[in-house]
Coordinates of C-alpha atoms in Angstrom, one line a residue:
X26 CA 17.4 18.5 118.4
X27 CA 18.6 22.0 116.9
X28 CA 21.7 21.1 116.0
X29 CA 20.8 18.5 114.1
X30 CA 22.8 18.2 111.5
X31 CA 24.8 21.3 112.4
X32 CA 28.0 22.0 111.1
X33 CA 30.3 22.7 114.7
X34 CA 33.4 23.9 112.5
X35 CA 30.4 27.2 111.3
X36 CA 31.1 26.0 107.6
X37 CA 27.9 26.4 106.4
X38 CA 28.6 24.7 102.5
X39 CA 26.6 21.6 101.7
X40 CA 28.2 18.0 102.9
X41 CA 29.8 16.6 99.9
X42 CA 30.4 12.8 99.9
X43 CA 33.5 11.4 98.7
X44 CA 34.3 10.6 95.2
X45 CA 31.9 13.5 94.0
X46 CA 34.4 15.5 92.3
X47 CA 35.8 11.6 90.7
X48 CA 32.8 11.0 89.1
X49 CA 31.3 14.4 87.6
X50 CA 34.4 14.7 85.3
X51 CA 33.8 11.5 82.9
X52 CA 30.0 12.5 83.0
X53 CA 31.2 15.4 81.4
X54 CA 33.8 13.6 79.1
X55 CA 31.2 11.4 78.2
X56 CA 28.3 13.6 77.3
X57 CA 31.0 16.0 75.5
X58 CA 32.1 13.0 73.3
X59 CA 28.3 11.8 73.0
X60 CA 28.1 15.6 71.1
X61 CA 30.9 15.5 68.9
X62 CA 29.3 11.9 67.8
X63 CA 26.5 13.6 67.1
X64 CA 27.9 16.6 65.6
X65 CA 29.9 13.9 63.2
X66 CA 26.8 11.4 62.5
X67 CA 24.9 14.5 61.2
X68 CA 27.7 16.1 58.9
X69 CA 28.0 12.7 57.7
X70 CA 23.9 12.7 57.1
X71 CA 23.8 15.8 55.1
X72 CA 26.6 14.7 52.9
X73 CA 25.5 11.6 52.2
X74 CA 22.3 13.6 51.2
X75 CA 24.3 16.1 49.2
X76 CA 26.1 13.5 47.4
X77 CA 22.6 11.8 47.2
X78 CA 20.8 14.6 45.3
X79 CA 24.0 14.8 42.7
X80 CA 24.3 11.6 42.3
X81 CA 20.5 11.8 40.7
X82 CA 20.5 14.7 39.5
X83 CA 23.6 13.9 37.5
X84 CA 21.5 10.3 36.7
X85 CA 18.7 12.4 35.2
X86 CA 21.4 14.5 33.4
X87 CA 22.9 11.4 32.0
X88 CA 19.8 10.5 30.9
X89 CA 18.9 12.8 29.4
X90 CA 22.0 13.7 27.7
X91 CA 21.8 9.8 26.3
X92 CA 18.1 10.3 25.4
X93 CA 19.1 13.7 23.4
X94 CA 21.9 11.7 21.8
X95 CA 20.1 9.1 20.2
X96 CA 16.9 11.2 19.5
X97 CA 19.8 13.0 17.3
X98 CA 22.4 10.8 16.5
X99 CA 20.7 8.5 14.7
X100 CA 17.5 7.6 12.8
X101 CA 15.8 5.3 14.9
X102 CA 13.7 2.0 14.1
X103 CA 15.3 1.4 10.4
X104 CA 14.0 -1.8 10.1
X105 CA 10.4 -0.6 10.9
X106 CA 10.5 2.7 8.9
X107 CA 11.8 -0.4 5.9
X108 CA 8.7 -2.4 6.7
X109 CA 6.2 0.5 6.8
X110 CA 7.6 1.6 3.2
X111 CA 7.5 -1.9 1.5
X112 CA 4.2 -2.2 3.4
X113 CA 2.3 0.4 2.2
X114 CA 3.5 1.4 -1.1
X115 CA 2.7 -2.9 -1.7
X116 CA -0.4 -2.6 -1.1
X117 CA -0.8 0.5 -2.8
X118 CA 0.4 -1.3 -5.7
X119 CA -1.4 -4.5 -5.6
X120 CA -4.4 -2.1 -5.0
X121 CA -3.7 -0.2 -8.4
X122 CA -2.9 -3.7 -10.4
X123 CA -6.2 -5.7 -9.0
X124 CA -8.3 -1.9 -9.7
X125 CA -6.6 -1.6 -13.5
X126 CA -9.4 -3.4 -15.7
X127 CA -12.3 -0.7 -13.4
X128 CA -9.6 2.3 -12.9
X129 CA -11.8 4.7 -15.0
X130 CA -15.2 3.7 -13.3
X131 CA -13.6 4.3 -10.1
X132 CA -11.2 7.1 -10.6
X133 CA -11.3 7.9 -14.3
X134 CA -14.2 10.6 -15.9
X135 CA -16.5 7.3 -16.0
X136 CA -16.7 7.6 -12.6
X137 CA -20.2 8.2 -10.1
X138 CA -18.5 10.9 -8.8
X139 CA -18.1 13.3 -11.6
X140 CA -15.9 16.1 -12.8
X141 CA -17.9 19.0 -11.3
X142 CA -18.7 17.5 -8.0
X143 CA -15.1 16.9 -7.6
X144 CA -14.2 20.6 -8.6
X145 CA -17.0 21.4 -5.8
X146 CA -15.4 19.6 -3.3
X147 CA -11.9 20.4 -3.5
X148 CA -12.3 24.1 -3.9
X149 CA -13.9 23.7 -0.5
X150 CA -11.3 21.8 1.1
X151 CA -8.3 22.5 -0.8
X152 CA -7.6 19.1 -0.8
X153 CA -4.8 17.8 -3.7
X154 CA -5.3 16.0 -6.6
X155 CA -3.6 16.4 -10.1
X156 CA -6.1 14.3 -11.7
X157 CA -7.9 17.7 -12.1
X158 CA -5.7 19.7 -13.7
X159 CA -6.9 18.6 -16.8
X160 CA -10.7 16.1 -17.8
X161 CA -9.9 13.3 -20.1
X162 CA -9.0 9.7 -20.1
X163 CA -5.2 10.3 -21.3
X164 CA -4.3 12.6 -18.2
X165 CA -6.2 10.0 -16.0
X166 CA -3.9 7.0 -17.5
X167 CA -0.6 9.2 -17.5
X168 CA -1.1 9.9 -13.7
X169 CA -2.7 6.1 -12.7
X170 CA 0.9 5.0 -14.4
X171 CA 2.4 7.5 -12.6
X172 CA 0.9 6.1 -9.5
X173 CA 1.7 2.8 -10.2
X174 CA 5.8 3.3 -11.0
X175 CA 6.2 5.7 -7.9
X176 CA 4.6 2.5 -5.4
X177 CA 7.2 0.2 -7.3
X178 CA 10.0 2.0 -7.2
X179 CA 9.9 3.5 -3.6
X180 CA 8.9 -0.4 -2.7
X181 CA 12.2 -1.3 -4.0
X182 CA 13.9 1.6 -2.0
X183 CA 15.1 3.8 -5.5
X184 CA 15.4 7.5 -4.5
X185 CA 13.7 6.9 -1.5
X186 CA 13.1 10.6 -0.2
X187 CA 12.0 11.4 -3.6
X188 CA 9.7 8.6 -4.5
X189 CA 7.6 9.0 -1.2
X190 CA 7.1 12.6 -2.2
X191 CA 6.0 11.1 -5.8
X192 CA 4.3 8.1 -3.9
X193 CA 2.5 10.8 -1.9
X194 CA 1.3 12.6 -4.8
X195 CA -0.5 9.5 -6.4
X196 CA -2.2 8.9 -3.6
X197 CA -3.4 11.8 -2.7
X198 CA -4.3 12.6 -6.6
X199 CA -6.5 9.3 -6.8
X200 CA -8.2 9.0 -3.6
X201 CA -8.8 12.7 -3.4
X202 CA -10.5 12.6 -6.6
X203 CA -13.2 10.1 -5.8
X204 CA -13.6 10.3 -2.0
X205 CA -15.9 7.3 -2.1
X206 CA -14.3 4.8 -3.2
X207 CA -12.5 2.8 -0.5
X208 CA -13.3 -0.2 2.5
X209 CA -10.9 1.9 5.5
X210 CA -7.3 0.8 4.8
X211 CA -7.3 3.7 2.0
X212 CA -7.3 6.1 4.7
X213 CA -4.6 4.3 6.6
X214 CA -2.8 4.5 3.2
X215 CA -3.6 8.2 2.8
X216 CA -2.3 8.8 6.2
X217 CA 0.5 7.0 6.1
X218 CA 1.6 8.3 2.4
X219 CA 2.1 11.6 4.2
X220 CA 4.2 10.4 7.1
X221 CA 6.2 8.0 4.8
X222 CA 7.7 11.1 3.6
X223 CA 9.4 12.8 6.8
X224 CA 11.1 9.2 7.3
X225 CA 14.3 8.1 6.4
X226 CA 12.8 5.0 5.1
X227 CA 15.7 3.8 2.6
X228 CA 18.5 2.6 5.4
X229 CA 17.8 -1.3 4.8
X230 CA 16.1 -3.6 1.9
X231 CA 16.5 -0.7 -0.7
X232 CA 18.3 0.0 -3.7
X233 CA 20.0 3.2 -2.3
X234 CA 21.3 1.4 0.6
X235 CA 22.5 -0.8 -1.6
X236 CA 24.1 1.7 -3.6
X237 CA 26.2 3.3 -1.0
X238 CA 27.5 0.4 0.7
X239 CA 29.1 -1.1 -2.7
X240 CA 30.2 2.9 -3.0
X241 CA 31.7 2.6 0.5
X242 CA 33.6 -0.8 -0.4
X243 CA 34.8 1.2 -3.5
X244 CA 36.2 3.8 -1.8
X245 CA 37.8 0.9 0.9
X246 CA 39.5 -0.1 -2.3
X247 CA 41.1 2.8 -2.9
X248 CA 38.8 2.7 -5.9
X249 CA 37.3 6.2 -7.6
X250 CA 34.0 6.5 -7.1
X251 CA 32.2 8.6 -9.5
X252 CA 29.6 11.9 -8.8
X253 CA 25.8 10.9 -8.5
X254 CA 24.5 12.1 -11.9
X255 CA 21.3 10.3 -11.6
X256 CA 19.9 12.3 -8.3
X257 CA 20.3 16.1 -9.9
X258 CA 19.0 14.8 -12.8
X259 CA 15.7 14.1 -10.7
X260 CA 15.5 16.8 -8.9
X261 CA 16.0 19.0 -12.3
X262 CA 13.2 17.6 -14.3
X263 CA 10.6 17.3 -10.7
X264 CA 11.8 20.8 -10.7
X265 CA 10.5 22.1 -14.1
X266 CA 7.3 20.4 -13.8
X267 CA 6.8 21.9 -10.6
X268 CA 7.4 25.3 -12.3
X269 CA 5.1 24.4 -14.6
X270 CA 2.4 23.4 -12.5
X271 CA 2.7 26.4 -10.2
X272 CA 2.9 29.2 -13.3
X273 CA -0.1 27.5 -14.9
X274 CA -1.8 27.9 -11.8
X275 CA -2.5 23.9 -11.3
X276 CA -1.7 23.9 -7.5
X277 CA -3.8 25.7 -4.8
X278 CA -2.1 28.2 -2.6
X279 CA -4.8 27.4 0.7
X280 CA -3.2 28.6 4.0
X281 CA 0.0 29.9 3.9
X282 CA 0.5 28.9 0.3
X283 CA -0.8 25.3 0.8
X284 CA 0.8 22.1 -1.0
X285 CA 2.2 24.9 -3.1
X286 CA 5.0 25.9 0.0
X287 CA 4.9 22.0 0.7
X288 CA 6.4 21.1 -2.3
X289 CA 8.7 23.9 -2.8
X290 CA 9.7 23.3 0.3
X291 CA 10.5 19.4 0.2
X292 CA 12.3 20.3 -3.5
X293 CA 14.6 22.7 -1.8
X294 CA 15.5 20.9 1.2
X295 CA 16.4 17.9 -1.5
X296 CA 18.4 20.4 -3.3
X297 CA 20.1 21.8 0.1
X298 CA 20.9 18.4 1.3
X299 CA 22.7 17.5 -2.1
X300 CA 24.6 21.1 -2.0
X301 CA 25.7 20.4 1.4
X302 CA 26.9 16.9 0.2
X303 CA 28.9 17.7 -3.1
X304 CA 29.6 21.4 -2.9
X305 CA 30.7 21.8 1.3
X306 CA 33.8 22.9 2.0
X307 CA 33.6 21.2 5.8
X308 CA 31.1 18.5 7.3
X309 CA 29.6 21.0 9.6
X310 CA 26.2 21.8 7.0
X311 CA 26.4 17.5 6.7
X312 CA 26.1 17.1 10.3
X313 CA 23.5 19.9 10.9
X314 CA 20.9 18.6 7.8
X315 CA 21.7 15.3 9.3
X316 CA 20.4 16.3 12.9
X317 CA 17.6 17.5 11.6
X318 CA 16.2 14.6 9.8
X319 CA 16.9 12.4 12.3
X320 CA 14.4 14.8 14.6
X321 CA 11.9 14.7 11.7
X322 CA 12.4 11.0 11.0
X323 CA 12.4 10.1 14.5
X324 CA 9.4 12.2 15.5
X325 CA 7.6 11.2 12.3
X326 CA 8.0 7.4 13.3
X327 CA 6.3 8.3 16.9
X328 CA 3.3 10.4 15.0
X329 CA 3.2 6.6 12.7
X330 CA 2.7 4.6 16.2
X331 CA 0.3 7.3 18.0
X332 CA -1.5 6.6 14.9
X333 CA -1.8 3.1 15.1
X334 CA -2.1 3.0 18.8
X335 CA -5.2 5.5 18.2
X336 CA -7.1 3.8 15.8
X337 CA -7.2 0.3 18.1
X338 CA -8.1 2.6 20.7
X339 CA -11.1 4.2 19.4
X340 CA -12.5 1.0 17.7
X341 CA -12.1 -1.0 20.7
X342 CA -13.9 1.8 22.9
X343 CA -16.5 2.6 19.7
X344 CA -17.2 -1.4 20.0
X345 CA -17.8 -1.3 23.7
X346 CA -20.9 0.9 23.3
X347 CA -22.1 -1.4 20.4
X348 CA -25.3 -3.8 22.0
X349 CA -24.3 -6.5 19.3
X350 CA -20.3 -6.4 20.7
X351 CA -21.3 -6.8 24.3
X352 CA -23.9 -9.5 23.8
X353 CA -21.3 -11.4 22.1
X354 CA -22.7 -11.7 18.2
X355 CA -21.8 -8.8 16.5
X356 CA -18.9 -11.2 14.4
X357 CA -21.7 -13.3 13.4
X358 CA -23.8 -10.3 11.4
X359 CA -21.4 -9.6 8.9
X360 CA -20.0 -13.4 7.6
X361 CA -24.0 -13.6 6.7
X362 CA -23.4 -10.5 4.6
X363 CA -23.1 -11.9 0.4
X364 CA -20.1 -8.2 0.2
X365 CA -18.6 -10.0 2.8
X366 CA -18.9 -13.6 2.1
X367 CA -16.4 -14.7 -1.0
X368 CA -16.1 -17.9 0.6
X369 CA -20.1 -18.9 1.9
X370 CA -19.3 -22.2 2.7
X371 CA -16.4 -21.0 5.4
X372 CA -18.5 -18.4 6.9
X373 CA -21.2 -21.1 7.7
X374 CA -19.0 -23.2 9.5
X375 CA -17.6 -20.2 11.3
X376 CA -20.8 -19.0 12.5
X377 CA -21.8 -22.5 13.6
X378 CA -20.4 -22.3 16.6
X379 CA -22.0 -20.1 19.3
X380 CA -19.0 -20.4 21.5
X381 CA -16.8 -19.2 18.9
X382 CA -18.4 -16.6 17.4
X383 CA -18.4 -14.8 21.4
X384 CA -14.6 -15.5 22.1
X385 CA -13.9 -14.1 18.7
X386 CA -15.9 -10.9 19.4
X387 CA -15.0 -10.3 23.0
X388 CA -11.1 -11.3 21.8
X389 CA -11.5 -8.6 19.5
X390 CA -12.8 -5.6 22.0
X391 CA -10.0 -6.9 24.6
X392 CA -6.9 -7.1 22.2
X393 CA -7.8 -3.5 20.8
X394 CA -8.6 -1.8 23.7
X395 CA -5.5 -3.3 25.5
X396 CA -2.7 -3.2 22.7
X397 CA -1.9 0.6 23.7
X398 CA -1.4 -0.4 27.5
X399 CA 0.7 -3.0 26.7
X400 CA 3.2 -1.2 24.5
X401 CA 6.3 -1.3 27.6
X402 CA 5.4 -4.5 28.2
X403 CA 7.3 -6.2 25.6
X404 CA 6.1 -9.6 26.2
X405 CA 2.8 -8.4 26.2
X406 CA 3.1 -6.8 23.9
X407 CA 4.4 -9.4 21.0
X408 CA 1.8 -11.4 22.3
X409 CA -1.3 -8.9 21.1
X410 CA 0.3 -8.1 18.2
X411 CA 0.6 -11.2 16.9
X412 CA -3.3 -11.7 17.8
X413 CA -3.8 -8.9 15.7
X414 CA -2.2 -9.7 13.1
X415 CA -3.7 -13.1 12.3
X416 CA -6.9 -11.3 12.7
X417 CA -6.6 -9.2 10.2
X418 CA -5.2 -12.2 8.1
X419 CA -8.4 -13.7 8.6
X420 CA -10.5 -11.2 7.9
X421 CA -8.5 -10.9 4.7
X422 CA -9.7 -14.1 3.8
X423 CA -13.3 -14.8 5.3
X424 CA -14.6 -11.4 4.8
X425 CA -13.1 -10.4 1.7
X426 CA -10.6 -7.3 2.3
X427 CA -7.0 -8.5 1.7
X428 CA -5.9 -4.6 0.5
X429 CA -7.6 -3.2 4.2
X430 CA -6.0 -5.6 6.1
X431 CA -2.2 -5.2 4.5
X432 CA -2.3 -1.8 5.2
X433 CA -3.3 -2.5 9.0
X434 CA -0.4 -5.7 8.7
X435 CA 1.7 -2.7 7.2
X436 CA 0.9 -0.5 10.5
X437 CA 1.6 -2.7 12.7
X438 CA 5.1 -3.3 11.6
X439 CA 6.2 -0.7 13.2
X440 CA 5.7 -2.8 16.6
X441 CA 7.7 -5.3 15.5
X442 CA 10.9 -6.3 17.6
X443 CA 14.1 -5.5 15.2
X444 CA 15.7 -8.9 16.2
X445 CA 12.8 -10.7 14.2
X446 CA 13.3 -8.0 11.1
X447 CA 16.6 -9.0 10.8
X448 CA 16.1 -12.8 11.0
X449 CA 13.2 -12.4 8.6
X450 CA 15.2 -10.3 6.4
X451 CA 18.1 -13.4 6.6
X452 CA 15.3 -15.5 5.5
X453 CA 14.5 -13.5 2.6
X454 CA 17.7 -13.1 1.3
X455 CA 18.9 -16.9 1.6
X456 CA 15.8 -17.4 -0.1
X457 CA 16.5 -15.0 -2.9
X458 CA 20.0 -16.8 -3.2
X459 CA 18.6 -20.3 -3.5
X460 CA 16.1 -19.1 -6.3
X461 CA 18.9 -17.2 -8.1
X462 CA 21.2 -20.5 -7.9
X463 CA 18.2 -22.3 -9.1
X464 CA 16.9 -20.4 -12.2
X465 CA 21.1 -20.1 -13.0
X466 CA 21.2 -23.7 -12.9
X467 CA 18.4 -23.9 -15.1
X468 CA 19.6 -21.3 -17.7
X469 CA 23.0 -23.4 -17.9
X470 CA 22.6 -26.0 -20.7
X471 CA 25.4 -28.0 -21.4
X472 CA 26.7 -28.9 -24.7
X473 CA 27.1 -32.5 -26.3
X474 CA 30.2 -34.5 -24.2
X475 CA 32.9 -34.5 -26.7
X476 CA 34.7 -38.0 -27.3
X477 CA 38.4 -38.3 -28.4
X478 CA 38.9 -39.4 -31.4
X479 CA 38.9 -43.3 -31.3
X480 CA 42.3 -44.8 -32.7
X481 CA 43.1 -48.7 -33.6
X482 CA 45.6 -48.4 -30.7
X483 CA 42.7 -47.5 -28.1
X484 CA 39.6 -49.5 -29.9
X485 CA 41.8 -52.4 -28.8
X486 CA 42.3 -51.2 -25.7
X487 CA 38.7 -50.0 -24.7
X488 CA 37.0 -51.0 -21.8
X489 CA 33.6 -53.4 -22.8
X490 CA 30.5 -51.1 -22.4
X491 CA 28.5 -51.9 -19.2
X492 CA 25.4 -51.2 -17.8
X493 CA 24.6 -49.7 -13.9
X494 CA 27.1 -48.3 -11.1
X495 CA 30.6 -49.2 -11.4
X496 CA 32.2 -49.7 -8.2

């Protein structure tokens, strides 16, 4: 039983079976090749993850680069800069027209708020206002003319960068002088009146643009075009009276100099930009100013709709805490109101019905508070803002504040898709044609029909008179 498995031969190395050496060698093949796979599947990994992380970060260099570009390149949203600048300086206007017969009891030395409250309060603030550089009612119609020319002629896009300086100015000088005197959309105008000037708001519907493209077609005809005479001229006489006004000590230095840098500044940049335009040896100084106010332009127009956006916002969320806005009946208060009821009869049937009166009051807290979520949905978006914008057209009429709501229609322009500006601006100008071709027609009178002179020959010959069509 010993020598049970016993090698006789005294080889004492393990019994091998046969095949053994056969089949370790392909095992080994096999788990070599499994390796290399390996090896290969992961070096394949890591460069598809290499090329990976390029491939986005050269995406988020691209765009970027493109973002840069147009931020840059261009001056973005010319049809909305063109609607905020016809908006606003429109209703300025209209404002100033409707206001003329009670200008001096508003603005003027007849006034509530008199001449030394309103020294009081704007050597406190430093607030601006030519309207005191001088008490009487001939320097108050000068500068309420003043106001009124600046509003039409930047409306009509004339010297655009330096009527919204001018525009500015009369704003600022009226509504600073009697701080009262307003229903809300004056301090949308005031607001807007200092961001209308950091835009380049003359690119469409003006008269400058205008003016350079028939200077463009001139020059395509191999026409000469001749040096702007009527710019210089400007900024010569704004320059004197600026002079002027800062020797005689009318503007207030404030905080590092105050309007006094402001407009200094804003004259010399005009006068830089027209150097670098007529006087430039190369286009490099061209390019470089025009960079620049494409970044003020461009961040001016965002500041215009962070605006808007904010005042929606905060009335929405001021509404929500109202008692009267969250039972439903706070739109039925003020149609009962005789300020706000120029039409009586229309607010009574508005505020007849219950159901109404609570969809147009929780309408009103949902559209505001929502407007600034919706702003990349564009859908959404259009949607809201044309809910807006009837609303303020009705409060226009029923309440009795057309000048507020145009400057809040005004605003919201800015929202406005560019495909509809263009096909409204189509609209207008085939309209403008057809009423030009009209009142032409009706200028052109014609003359009495001239016969030939009748001869025996052709009396005999003449055709009987008839009456009706001939065939």
């Amino acid at each position: 039983m010993s020598d049970l498995g016993h090698d006789p031969t005294g080889n004492h190395e393990p019994t091998r079976t046969p095949g053994h050496h056969q089949a370790s060698a392909p095992d080994h093949h096999h788990a070599s090749s499994l390796s290399r796979d390996r090896t290969r599947t992961l070096g394949r990994e890591r460069l598809a993850g290499r090329i990976s992380r390029f491939d986005r970060r050269h995406r988020v260099d691209r765009t970027l680069a493109h973002a840069i570009t147009r931020v840059t390149g261009e001056a973005l949203g010319p049809y909305q800069s063109a609607m905020i600048r016809i908006g606003f300086a429109g209703t300025w206007l209209l404002f100033l027209l409707r206001e003329f017969p009670h200008r001096e009891e508003m603005y003027g030395p007849d006034g509530p708020w008199s001449w030394d409250l309103a020294q009081q309060l704007i050597a406190s603030n430093h607030a601006f206002t030519a309207l005191m550089w001088a008490d009487g009612q001939v320097w108050f119609g000068i500068v309420y003319a003043f106001a009124v020319l600046s509003s039409l002629l930047l409306m009509l896009g004339w010297r655009t960068r330096t009527m919204s300086v001018l525009f500015m100015i009369g704003v600022l000088s009226l509504q600073n002088r009697s701080i009262f005197m307003g229903d809300g959309g004056d301090n949308v105008i005031h607001l807007m009146a200092i961001y209308l000037v950091l835009t380049r708001c003359g690119q469409v519907w003006s008269l400058d643009e205008r003016r350079e493209r028939r200077a463009r077609d001139a020059r395509a005809r191999g026409e000469w075009v001749g040096p702007d005479r009527a710019g210089p001229a400007l900024w010569t006489v704004l320059g004197l009276v600026l002079a002027a006004a800062t020797l005689a000590g009318k503007i207030d230095g404030g905080f590092l100099g105050g309007w006094r840098t402001i407009y200094w500044g804003l004259w010399a940049v005009q006068g830089l930009w027209w150097l670098a335009g007529r006087c430039g040896r190369s286009v490099q100084p061209r390019i470089l100013l025009d960079v620049v106010a494409n970044l003020v332009h461009n961040a001016a127009l965002f500041v215009i709709m962070a605006e808007a956006c904010l005042i929606y916002a905060t009335a929405g969320w001021y509404k929500i805490q109202g008692s009267r806005w969250q039972d439903g009946t706070a739109v039925y208060y003020p149609l009962h109101l005789d300020y706000f009821s120029p039409w009586p009869a229309l607010s009574d049937l508005l505020s007849a019905s219950g159901t109404l009166m609570l969809l147009v009051t929780y309408g009103t807290v949902i559209v505001q508070v929502a407007f600034p979520f919706t702003l990349f949905n564009r859908r959404v978006k259009n949607v809201l803002l044309a809910a807006m914008m009837t609303e303020h057209a009705v409060i226009a009429v029923v309440l009795g504040l057309p000048f507020f709501s145009l400057a809040m229609i005004a605003a919201d322009a800015v929202f406005l898709p560019t495909s509809f500006l263009r096909r409204m601006g189509g609209w207008a100008a085939r309209a403008r044609g057809g009423l030009f071709a009209r009142l032409g027609r009706a200028r052109t009178v014609r003359g009495p029909r001239k016969e030939p002179p009748r001869t025996p020959e052709a009396a005999g010959t003449a055709e009987p008179p008839h009456v009706g069509f001939t065939a």
